[in-house]
Short mmCIF file of C-alpha atoms and ligand atoms in Angstrom, two decimals:
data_model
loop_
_atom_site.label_atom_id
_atom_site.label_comp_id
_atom_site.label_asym_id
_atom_site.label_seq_id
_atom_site.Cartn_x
_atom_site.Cartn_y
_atom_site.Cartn_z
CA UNK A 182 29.45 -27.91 12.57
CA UNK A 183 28.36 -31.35 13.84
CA UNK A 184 26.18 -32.87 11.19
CA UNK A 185 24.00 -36.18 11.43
CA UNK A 186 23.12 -37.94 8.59
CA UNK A 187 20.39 -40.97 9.41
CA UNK A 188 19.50 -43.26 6.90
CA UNK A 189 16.54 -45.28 6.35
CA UNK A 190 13.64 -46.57 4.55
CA UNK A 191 11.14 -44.52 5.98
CA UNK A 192 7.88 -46.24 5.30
CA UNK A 193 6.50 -44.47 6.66
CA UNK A 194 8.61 -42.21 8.87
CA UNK A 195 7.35 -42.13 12.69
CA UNK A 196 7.70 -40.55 16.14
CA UNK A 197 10.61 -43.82 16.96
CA UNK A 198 12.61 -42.18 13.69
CA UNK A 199 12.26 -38.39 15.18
CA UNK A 200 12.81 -39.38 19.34
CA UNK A 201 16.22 -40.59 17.82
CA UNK A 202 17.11 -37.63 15.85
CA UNK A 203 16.32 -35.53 18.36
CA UNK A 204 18.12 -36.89 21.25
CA UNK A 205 21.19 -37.40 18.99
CA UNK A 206 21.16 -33.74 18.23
CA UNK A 207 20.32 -32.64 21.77
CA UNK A 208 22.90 -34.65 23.27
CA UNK A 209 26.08 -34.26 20.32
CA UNK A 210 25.14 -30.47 19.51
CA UNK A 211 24.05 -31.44 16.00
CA UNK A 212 23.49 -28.13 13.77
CA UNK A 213 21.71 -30.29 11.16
CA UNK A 214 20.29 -33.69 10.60
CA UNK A 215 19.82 -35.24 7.08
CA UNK A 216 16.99 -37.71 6.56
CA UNK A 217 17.98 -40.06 3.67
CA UNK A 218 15.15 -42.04 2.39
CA UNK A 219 16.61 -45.07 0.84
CA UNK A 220 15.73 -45.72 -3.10
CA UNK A 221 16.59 -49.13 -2.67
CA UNK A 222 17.18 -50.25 0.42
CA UNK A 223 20.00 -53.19 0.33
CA UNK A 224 18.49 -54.69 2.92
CA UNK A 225 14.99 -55.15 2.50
CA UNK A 226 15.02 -56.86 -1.25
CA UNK A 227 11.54 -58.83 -1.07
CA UNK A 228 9.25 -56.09 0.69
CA UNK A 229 7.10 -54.20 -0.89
CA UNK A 230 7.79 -50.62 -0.19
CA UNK A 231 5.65 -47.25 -0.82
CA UNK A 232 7.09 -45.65 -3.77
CA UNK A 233 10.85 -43.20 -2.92
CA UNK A 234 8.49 -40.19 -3.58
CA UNK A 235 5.97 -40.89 -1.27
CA UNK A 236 8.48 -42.03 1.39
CA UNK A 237 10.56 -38.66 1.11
CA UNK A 238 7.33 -36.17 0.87
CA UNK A 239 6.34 -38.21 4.53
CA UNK A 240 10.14 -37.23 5.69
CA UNK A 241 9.56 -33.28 4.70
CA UNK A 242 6.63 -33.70 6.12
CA UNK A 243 7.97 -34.95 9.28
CA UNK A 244 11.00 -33.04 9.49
CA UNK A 245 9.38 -29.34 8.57
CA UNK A 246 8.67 -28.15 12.33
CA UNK A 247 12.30 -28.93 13.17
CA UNK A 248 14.44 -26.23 11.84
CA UNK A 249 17.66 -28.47 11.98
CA UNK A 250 16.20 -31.35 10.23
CA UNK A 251 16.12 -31.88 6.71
CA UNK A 252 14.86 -34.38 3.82
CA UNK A 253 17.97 -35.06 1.79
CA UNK A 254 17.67 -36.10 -1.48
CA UNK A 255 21.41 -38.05 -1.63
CA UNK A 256 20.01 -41.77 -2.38
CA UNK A 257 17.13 -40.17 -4.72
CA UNK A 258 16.28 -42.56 -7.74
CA UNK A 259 18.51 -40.88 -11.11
CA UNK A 260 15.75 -39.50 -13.32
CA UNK A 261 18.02 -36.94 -14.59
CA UNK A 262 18.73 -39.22 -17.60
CA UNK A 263 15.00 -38.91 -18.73
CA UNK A 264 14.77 -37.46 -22.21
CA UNK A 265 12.78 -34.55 -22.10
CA UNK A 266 9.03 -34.77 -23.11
CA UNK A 267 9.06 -38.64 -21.68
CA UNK A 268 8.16 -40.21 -18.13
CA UNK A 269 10.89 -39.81 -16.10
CA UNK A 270 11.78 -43.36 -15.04
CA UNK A 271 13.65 -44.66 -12.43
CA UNK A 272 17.61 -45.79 -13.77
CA UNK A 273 19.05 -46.58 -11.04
CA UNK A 274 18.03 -50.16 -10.10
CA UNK A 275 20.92 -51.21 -7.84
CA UNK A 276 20.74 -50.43 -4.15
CA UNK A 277 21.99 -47.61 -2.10
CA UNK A 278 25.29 -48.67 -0.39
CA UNK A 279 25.46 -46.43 3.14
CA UNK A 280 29.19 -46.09 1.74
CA UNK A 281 28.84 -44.33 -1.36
CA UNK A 282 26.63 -42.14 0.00
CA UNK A 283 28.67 -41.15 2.88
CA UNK A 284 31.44 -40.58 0.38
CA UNK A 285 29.27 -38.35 -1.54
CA UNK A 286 27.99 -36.79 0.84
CA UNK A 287 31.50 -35.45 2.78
CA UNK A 288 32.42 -34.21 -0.24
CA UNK A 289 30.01 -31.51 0.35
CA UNK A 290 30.76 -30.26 3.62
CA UNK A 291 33.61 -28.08 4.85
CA UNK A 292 37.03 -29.28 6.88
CA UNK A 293 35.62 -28.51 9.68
CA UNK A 294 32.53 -30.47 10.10
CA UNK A 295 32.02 -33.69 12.11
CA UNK A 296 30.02 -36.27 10.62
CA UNK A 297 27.64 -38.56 12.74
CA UNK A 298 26.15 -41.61 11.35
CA UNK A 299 22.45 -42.13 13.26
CA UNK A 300 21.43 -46.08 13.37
CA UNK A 301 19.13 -47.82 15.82
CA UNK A 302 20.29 -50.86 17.05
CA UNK A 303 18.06 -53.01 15.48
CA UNK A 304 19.69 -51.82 12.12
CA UNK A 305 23.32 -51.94 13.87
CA UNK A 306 22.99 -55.26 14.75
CA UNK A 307 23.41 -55.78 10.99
CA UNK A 308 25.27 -53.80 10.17
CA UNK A 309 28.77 -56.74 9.74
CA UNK A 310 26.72 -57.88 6.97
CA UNK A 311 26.76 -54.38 5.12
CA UNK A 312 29.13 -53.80 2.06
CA UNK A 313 32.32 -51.97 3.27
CA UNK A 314 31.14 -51.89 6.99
CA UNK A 315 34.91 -50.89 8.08
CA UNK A 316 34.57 -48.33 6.12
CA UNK A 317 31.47 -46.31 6.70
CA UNK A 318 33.59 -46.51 10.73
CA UNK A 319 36.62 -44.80 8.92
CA UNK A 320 34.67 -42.29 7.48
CA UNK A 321 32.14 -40.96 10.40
CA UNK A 322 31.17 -41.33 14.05
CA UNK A 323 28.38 -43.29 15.05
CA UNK A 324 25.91 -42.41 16.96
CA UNK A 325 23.91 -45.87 17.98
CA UNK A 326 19.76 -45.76 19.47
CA UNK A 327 19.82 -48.30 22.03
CA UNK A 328 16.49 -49.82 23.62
CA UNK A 329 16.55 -51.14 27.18
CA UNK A 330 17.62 -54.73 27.15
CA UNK A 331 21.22 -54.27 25.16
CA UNK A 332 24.04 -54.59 26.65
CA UNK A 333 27.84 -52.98 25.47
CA UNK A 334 28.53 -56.42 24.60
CA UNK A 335 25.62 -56.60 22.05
CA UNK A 336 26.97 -53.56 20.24
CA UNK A 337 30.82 -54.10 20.39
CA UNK A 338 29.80 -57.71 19.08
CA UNK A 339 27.68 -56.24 16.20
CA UNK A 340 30.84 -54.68 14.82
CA UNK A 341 32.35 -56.08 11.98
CA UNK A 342 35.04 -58.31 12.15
CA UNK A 343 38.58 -56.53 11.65
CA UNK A 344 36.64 -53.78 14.22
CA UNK A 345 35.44 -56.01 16.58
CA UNK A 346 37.59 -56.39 19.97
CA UNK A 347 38.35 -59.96 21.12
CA UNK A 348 36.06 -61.73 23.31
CA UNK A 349 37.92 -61.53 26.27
CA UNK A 350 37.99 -57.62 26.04
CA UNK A 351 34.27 -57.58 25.34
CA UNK A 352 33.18 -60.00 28.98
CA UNK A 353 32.50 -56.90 31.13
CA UNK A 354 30.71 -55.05 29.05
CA UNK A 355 27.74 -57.86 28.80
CA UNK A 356 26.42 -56.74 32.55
CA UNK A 357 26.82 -52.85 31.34
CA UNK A 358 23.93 -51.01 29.40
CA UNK A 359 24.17 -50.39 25.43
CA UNK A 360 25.17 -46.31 26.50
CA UNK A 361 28.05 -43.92 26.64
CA UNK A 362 31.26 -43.89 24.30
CA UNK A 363 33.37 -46.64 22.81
CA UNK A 364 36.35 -45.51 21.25
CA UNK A 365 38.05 -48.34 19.41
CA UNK A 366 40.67 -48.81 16.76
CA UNK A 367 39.09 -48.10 13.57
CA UNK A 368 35.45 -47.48 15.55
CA UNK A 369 34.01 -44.47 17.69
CA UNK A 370 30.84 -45.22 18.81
CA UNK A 371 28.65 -42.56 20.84
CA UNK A 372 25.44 -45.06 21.93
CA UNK A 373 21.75 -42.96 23.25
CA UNK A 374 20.65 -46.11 26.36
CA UNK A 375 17.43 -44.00 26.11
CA UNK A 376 15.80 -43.93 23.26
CA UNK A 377 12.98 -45.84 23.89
CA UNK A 378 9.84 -44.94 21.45
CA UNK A 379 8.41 -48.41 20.27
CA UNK A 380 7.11 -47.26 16.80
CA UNK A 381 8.02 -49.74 14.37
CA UNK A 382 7.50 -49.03 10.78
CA UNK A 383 6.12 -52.51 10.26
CA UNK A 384 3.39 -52.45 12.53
CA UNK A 385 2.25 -49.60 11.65
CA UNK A 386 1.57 -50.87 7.84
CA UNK A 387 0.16 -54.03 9.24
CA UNK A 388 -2.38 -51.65 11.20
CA UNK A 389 -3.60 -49.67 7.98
CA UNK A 390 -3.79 -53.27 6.15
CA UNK A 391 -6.07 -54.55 8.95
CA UNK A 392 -8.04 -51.55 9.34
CA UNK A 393 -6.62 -50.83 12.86
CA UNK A 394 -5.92 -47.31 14.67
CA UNK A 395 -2.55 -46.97 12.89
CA UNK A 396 -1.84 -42.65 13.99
CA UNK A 397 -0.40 -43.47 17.34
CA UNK A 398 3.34 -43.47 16.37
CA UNK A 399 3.06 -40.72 13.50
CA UNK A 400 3.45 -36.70 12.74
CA UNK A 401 -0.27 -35.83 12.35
CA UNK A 402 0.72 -35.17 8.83
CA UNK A 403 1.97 -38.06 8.04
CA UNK A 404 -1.35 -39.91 9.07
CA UNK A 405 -2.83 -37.65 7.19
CA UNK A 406 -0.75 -38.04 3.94
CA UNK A 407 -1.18 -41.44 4.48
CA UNK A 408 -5.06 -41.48 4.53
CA UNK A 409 -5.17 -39.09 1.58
CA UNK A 410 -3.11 -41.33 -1.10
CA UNK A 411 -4.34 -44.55 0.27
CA UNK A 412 -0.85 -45.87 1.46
CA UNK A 413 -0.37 -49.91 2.53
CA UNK A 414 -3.66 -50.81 2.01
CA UNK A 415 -3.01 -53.20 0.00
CA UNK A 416 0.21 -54.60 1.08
P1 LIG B 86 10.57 -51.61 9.33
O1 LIG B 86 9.64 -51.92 10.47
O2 LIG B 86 9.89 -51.46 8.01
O3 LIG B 86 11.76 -52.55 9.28
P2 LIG B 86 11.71 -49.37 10.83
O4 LIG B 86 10.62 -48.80 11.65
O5 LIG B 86 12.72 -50.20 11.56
O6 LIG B 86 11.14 -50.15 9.57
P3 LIG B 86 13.63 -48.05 9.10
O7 LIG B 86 13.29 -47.02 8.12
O8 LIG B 86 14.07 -49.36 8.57
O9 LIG B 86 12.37 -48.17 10.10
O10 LIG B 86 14.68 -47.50 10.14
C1 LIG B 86 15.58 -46.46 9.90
C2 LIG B 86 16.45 -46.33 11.12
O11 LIG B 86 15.66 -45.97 12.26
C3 LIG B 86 17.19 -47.62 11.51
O12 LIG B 86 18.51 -47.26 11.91
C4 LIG B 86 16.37 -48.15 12.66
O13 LIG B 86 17.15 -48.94 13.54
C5 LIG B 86 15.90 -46.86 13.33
N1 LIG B 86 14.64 -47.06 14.06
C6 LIG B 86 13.53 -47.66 13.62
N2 LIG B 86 12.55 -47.64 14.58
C7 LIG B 86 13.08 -47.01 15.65
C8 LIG B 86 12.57 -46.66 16.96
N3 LIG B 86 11.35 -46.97 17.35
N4 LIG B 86 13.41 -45.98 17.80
C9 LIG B 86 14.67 -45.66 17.42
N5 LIG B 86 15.21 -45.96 16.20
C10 LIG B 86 14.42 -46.61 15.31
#
C-alpha cells in the first residue's frame, strides 16, 4: 500500500493542511494518510503553541470524514512513565526529529508498502537545516505542495547539500514550475504545482487574538472546538 505520513504542528489544523493531503492521495493512490501532530516542534522553539492534546483532538477532528486519513499518535508526548494515581506529565522535553519518527514508524508497516513524506514548500524550503535531512530522502519519497510562484530550481536548491545537484544542472529548471518528478541520487521528489489553498495557521491565530472572522480556512469543527475551549485568545 502507498502510505503518506505528513507532519506538522497543527495549530490549528486547516482546509491548506487537508487540500494537500488530499491531492497527494488522489494523485499517488495513497491508501492512508497519517497526521502527526508535532509534541515539540524543532522548529518553532519560541512560539507559543496550543497544548499536543488540543492540537491532535483538532486533527481527529479534521481527519474523521476522510476514511483514509488518520490522527497518528507517533510524536505523542511520553506519559507512559507517569506513576499511577499522579498527573501524567509530559517527559519528553526534547523535540521530535522527522527522522526518528520515520524510523519508527517503517518499522510498522509491511515490505511492501511505499512511504511518502507530505511537506509544503514553505516547510521544504527548510528543510537543509533539519537534523539528518539526507536521511529522511533515504528513507521515503517526498511528496512536495508547491504554490504558484516556485520554480524547480527553488526546490532542487532547498535540498540539502550532499543531495543537491550542481548549479549548472539546476539553470533550466528556474523558468519551469515547482511540479512533476525529480528523481535524483539519494532524492525522489514527486512535487503537487497545484495546491494552492492560502490558509496559514498563523493568521488564523492572529484573527481569534484580534477578534476577527477566523472560520474561513477551517473544518466547521474545528472552529467550533476552537470557540468552545477558548483557543489563542490570549496569544
Ligand atoms: P504556522 O502558520 O503556524 O507556521 P502552518 O499553517 O504553516 O503553520 P504547519 O503545521 O506548520 O502549518 O504545517 C504543516 C505542513 O503543512 C508543512 O509542511 C506546511 O508547509 C504545510 N502547509 C501549511 N499551510 C499550507 C497550505 N496552505 N497549503 C499547503 N500546505 C500547507
Amino acid at each position: 500500500m502507498n502510505i503518506g505520513l505528513f507532519g506538522g504542528t497543527f495549530d490549528p489544523i486547516h482546509k491548506g493542511h487537508v487540500a494537500l493531503a488530499r491531492t497527494a492521495r488522489d494523485q499517488f493512490n495513497l491508501g492512508r494518510v497519517e497526521f502527526v501532530p508535532s509534541n515539540i516542534p524543532p522548529h518553532k522553539p519560541q512560539q507559543p503553541m496550543a497544548s499536543y492534546f488540543h492540537r491532535y483532538a483538532m486533527v481527529a477532528l479534521a481527519t474523521m470524514s476522510e476514511k483514509t486519513f488518520l490522527p497518528s499518535l507517533l510524536e505523542a508526548p511520553d506519559i507512559t512513565s507517569a506513576t499511577s494515581g499522579s498527573r501524567p506529565q509530559d517527559r519528553k522535553k526534547s523535540p521530535n526529529y522527522s527522522i526518528d519518527t520515520v524510523l519508527r514508524f517503517k518499522k510498522t508497516l509491511k515490505k511492501a508498502d511505499r512511504l511518502f513524506f507530505l511537506i509544503g514548500i514553505d516547510a521544504f524550503k527548510d528543510i537543509a537545516k533539519w537534523y539528518e535531512p539526507e536521511g529522511i530522502f533515504r528513507e521515503c519519497e517526498f511528496i512536495v505542495g508547491s504554490r504558484p510562484g516556485y520554480s524547480l530550481a527553488d526546490v532542487a536548491n532547498a535540498l540539502p547539500e550532499k543531495l543537491r545537484p550542481k548549479a549548472a544542472a539546476t539553470k533550466p529548471f528556474a523558468k519551469q514550475p515547482a511540479d512533476g518528478d525529480l528523481a535524483l541520487t539519494g532524492a525522489t521528489l514527486h512535487l503537487l504545482g497545484d495546491v494552492n489553498e492560502k490558509a496559514s495557521a498563523t493568521a488564523i491565530r492572529q484573527a481569534i487574538k484580534t477578534k476577527r472572522s477566523f472560520t474561513k480556512f477551517l473544518d466547521p469543527v474545528v472552529a467550533e472546538y476552537i470557540r468552545k475551549n477558548g483557543l489563542y485568545k490570549g496569544l
